[in-house]
Amino acid sequence: NAGVTQTPKFRVLKTGQSMTLLCAQDMNHEYMYWYRQDPGMGLRLIHYSVGEGTTAKGEVPDGYNVSRLKKQNFLLGLESAAPSQTSVYFCASSSPGTTLTLEQYFGPGTRLTVT
Amino acid sequence: AQSVTQLDSQVPVFEEAPVELRCNYSSSVSVYLFWYVQYPNQGLQLLLKYLSGSTLVKGINGFEAEFNKSQTSFHLRKPSVHISDTAEYFCAVSDGYGNKLVFGAGTILRVKS
């Protein structure tokens, strides 16, 4: 049981390049999330998904796109990278239903630098 | 809209001393409150959560937090810290929809020997 995994762990992009970050979870969770973490700002939600084939915008969605073609995977895309997107990106997943859950399980993060 | 304020960006403390990390929230609906910990170069893991019931919540590693609805606070405490508690701590709030979380800016706890 690997939990939540993220690929790649590190990446350096030049301004204008594109890339896709992959998140995978093996806990059969319905919900998945992408956050970015910047110093002094905590984690901010980029996009999230409440089920296969559905996605929604979070707090800071501009410049990012997502897809949830399979329940276990959640992809985050940057079509034209900008230096402002230099950050650490975290994926998380959780299970819906009763209020006994609500816990999100986080991946180890992807450190992205855009030069 | 929900928001979380962590009142201290850094808290230095000596080993075996008590510590309190402060968190205030604002929300117009019922809330669920969380504390997560992030060790250097790692992801976040859940310390504890308040969903309902007793306002004093106990978590892992000897941490506890108290939900105070009148003061809209959820402060994290530990009676005696260890060097290994050095990490960044995040307070978060959810209204339950989609289990989405709104995080505070984080508090770095530095435990000194």
XYZ file of C-alpha atoms in Angstrom, chain B:
113
model
C -15.616 32.217 2.990
C -13.433 30.437 5.475
C -10.021 31.579 6.621
C -7.371 30.501 9.097
C -4.877 32.682 10.930
C -1.850 31.205 12.611
C -0.658 33.906 14.913
C 3.014 32.971 15.069
C 5.219 32.279 12.066
C 7.982 30.801 14.230
C 8.053 29.490 17.784
C 11.442 28.714 19.360
C 11.346 26.600 22.509
C 13.759 24.579 24.589
C 13.528 20.822 24.780
C 11.153 19.522 27.487
C 9.378 22.888 27.734
C 5.646 23.212 26.998
C 4.480 24.793 23.773
C 1.285 26.298 22.363
C 0.763 27.020 18.677
C -2.124 29.380 18.109
C -4.806 29.115 15.449
C -7.900 31.231 14.864
C -10.466 30.624 12.164
C -13.426 32.354 10.615
C -16.370 30.604 9.063
C -20.057 31.237 8.585
C -20.941 27.557 8.738
C -20.153 24.572 10.900
C -16.489 23.777 10.797
C -14.198 20.860 11.088
C -10.695 21.670 12.283
C -7.364 19.989 11.717
C -3.705 20.235 12.610
C -1.171 18.802 10.180
C 2.593 18.486 10.640
C 5.245 18.698 7.935
C 8.741 17.457 8.659
C 11.539 18.812 6.457
C 11.254 17.747 2.822
C 8.195 15.615 3.458
C 4.464 15.748 2.852
C 1.866 16.597 5.472
C 0.505 14.145 8.003
C -2.481 14.524 10.260
C -1.806 15.280 13.941
C -5.377 15.555 15.119
C -8.840 16.705 14.127
C -11.998 18.111 15.647
C -15.210 16.961 13.984
C -17.724 17.049 16.835
C -18.146 16.059 20.471
C -15.515 16.765 23.104
C -13.748 20.058 22.549
C -10.433 18.652 23.780
C -8.894 16.520 21.092
C -5.856 14.310 21.543
C -3.605 13.420 18.656
C -0.402 11.624 17.875
C 2.993 12.281 19.438
C 1.482 13.707 22.650
C -0.181 16.721 21.026
C -3.639 17.953 21.918
C -5.862 20.835 20.854
C -8.907 22.563 22.250
C -11.788 23.813 20.139
C -13.181 27.076 21.478
C -16.225 28.122 19.508
C -16.756 31.453 21.269
C -13.177 32.522 20.568
C -13.055 30.770 17.172
C -9.781 29.181 18.151
C -8.151 25.768 17.897
C -4.794 26.055 19.651
C -2.328 23.155 19.616
C -0.436 22.228 22.788
C 2.183 19.813 24.004
C 3.325 19.704 27.647
C 6.933 18.702 26.885
C 8.522 18.959 23.445
C 11.360 16.925 21.966
C 13.975 17.804 19.391
C 12.109 15.525 16.981
C 9.053 17.818 17.152
C 10.942 20.409 15.096
C 8.719 20.838 12.041
C 6.173 23.135 10.447
C 2.625 22.897 11.757
C -0.465 23.832 9.775
C -3.924 24.537 11.065
C -6.752 23.913 8.586
C -10.527 24.272 8.430
C -13.138 22.517 6.323
C -16.864 23.065 5.838
C -17.131 19.438 4.792
C -18.035 20.038 1.164
C -15.712 17.939 -0.955
C -13.585 17.598 2.172
C -11.734 20.707 0.969
C -9.306 22.316 3.370
C -8.302 25.939 3.877
C -4.868 26.137 5.471
C -3.190 28.710 7.636
C 0.253 30.044 6.721
C 2.003 27.621 9.056
C 4.063 27.872 12.240
C 7.633 26.640 12.358
C 8.385 25.028 15.700
C 12.096 25.010 16.506
C 13.058 22.913 19.500
C 16.465 23.744 20.931
C 18.611 21.615 23.230
